[in-house]
Amino acid sequence: MVIPVEDAADARLADYVRLRDVDLRRSVESERGLFVAEGEKVIRRAIGAGHPVRSVLTTAKWLDALADVVGGTTGGTTEGTTEGTTEGTTVYLVSDEVMEGVTGFPVHRGALAAMERTELPSVGALLTDAERILVLEDLVDHGNVGAIFRCAAALGVGAIVLSPRCADPLYRRAVKVSMGAVFAIPYARMTDWHGGLAEVRAAGFRLLALTPDQSAVPLDEAPLSGRVALMLGSEGDGLSSHWLREADQPVCIPMSPRAMDLGVDSLNVVAAAAVACHGLLRNSLTGRLTG
């Protein structure tokens, strides 16, 4: 059902208000079990991953493109319709000015959807079928988390395990940066940071801790057969000393000697994840060709 809304302060748009306010979004999304998907492609991927649509906020320009997404109910508008109708997805139709007034920024991809979260699997259930996984410790930047999910999806990683304090992959910026890849990679969140790696090891994974320390074994020379869990640390400090001790082996991405002389001794976490995931993929493909 399509409902025109002319006031950015309309209470029916509460799910979309002040999307720039990180603390508010965390509170709202935790309380209501919601997240916001931005753009037609991302909304479609979220629906394909099984997330129910609570409502859609869009402008007239994008209404036809979203017709099938919202149940084909965009042929006309209905005044006075209440949210939660079973006759189709509730679509709030607004002007560009109202859209920016609600969200606090221009929505260049034309549409937002308030989606319902689904229950995450346990770490144990997640690891049942995966062979190559990432384990992320305390990454706090939502854009970095989204970019790592995109790298993982593109380069054949089977699953991602998050530490308890890792940023939310379903926060709007993470979903946007990942281009919907957060819906392509299954993930779970540890409940126990101190002992959580033991469960991953018990599932048969070799724990490789990615570190900028050039004395570590180069990733290309590390044993990568069998089940491998690649551990990535926070943006500032990298992996904690506790997780480094828990790892089976520290591994590094070799840096150019000239770069090292200039003081460039590491990659940022997203670039490191991309290179490392490619290394895992290359090893996996080589194993298939020679096996």
Coordinates of C-alpha atoms in Angstrom, one line a residue, residues 92-218:
Y92 CA 5.8 5.7 2.2
L93 CA 6.0 8.0 -0.8
V94 CA 7.9 11.3 -0.1
S95 CA 9.5 14.1 -2.0
D96 CA 13.3 14.4 -2.2
E97 CA 13.1 17.3 0.3
V98 CA 11.2 15.2 2.8
M99 CA 13.5 12.2 2.3
E100 CA 16.5 14.3 3.2
G101 CA 14.7 15.9 6.1
V102 CA 13.9 12.5 7.5
T103 CA 17.3 10.9 7.1
G104 CA 19.6 13.9 7.3
F105 CA 21.4 13.2 4.0
P106 CA 20.6 12.8 0.3
V107 CA 19.5 9.2 -0.5
H108 CA 21.2 8.8 -3.9
R109 CA 20.0 5.2 -4.4
G110 CA 16.4 6.3 -4.2
A111 CA 14.9 4.1 -1.6
L112 CA 15.2 2.8 2.0
A113 CA 13.6 -0.2 3.5
A114 CA 13.1 -1.0 7.2
M115 CA 13.8 -4.7 7.4
E116 CA 13.2 -7.2 10.2
R117 CA 16.2 -9.1 11.5
T118 CA 16.3 -12.8 11.6
E119 CA 17.9 -14.9 14.4
L120 CA 21.6 -15.5 13.9
P121 CA 22.9 -19.0 14.0
S122 CA 25.2 -20.1 16.8
V123 CA 28.9 -20.2 16.1
G124 CA 28.8 -24.0 16.3
A125 CA 25.9 -24.3 13.7
L126 CA 27.6 -21.8 11.4
L127 CA 30.8 -23.8 11.3
T128 CA 29.2 -27.1 10.3
D129 CA 29.8 -26.8 6.5
A130 CA 32.3 -24.0 6.1
E131 CA 36.0 -24.7 5.0
R132 CA 37.4 -21.2 4.9
I133 CA 36.3 -18.6 7.4
L134 CA 37.2 -15.2 8.7
V135 CA 37.2 -14.4 12.5
L136 CA 37.0 -10.6 13.2
E137 CA 38.0 -9.2 16.5
D138 CA 36.6 -5.9 17.7
L139 CA 36.4 -4.1 14.3
V140 CA 34.5 -0.9 15.2
D141 CA 34.1 0.8 11.8
H142 CA 30.9 -0.3 10.1
G143 CA 32.3 0.6 6.7
N144 CA 35.3 -1.7 7.2
V145 CA 33.1 -4.5 8.3
G146 CA 30.9 -4.1 5.2
A147 CA 33.9 -3.9 2.9
I148 CA 35.4 -7.1 4.5
F149 CA 32.1 -8.9 3.9
R150 CA 32.3 -7.9 0.3
C151 CA 35.8 -9.2 0.0
A152 CA 34.8 -12.4 1.6
A153 CA 31.8 -12.9 -0.6
A154 CA 33.9 -12.2 -3.8
L155 CA 36.8 -14.5 -2.8
G156 CA 35.1 -17.6 -1.7
V157 CA 35.0 -17.3 2.1
G158 CA 32.3 -19.6 3.5
A159 CA 31.4 -17.8 6.8
I160 CA 32.4 -15.0 9.2
V161 CA 32.6 -15.2 13.0
L162 CA 32.4 -11.9 14.9
S163 CA 33.8 -11.1 18.3
P164 CA 31.2 -9.8 20.8
R165 CA 32.3 -6.2 20.3
C166 CA 32.6 -6.2 16.6
A167 CA 30.5 -3.7 14.6
D168 CA 27.1 -4.7 13.4
P169 CA 27.1 -6.0 9.7
L170 CA 23.5 -4.9 9.4
Y171 CA 24.1 -1.2 10.3
R172 CA 23.1 0.9 7.3
R173 CA 26.7 1.9 6.3
A174 CA 28.0 -1.7 6.6
V175 CA 25.1 -2.9 4.3
K176 CA 25.7 -0.1 1.9
V177 CA 29.5 -0.5 1.6
S178 CA 29.1 -4.3 1.2
M179 CA 26.6 -3.7 -1.7
G180 CA 24.4 -6.3 0.0
A181 CA 27.2 -8.9 0.5
V182 CA 26.3 -9.1 4.2
F183 CA 23.4 -11.1 3.0
A184 CA 25.5 -13.5 0.9
I185 CA 27.9 -14.6 3.7
P186 CA 26.5 -16.4 6.8
Y187 CA 27.8 -15.1 10.0
A188 CA 27.5 -15.5 13.8
R189 CA 28.6 -13.6 16.8
M190 CA 30.6 -15.1 19.7
T191 CA 29.2 -14.7 23.2
D192 CA 32.5 -15.3 24.9
W193 CA 35.5 -13.3 23.7
H194 CA 38.0 -15.0 26.0
G195 CA 37.2 -18.5 25.2
G196 CA 35.4 -18.2 21.8
L197 CA 38.3 -19.3 19.7
A198 CA 38.3 -22.7 21.4
E199 CA 34.9 -23.5 19.8
V200 CA 36.3 -22.6 16.4
R201 CA 39.4 -24.9 16.9
A202 CA 37.1 -27.7 18.3
A203 CA 35.2 -27.6 14.9
G204 CA 38.5 -28.6 13.2
F205 CA 39.8 -25.2 12.1
R206 CA 43.5 -24.1 12.0
L207 CA 43.6 -20.6 13.5
L208 CA 45.9 -18.3 11.5
A209 CA 46.4 -14.8 13.1
L210 CA 47.1 -12.2 10.4
T211 CA 49.7 -9.8 11.8
P212 CA 51.9 -7.0 10.3
D213 CA 54.9 -8.6 12.1
Q214 CA 57.2 -9.5 9.2
S215 CA 58.9 -12.2 11.2
A216 CA 55.7 -14.2 11.0
V217 CA 55.3 -16.9 8.3
P218 CA 54.2 -15.4 4.9

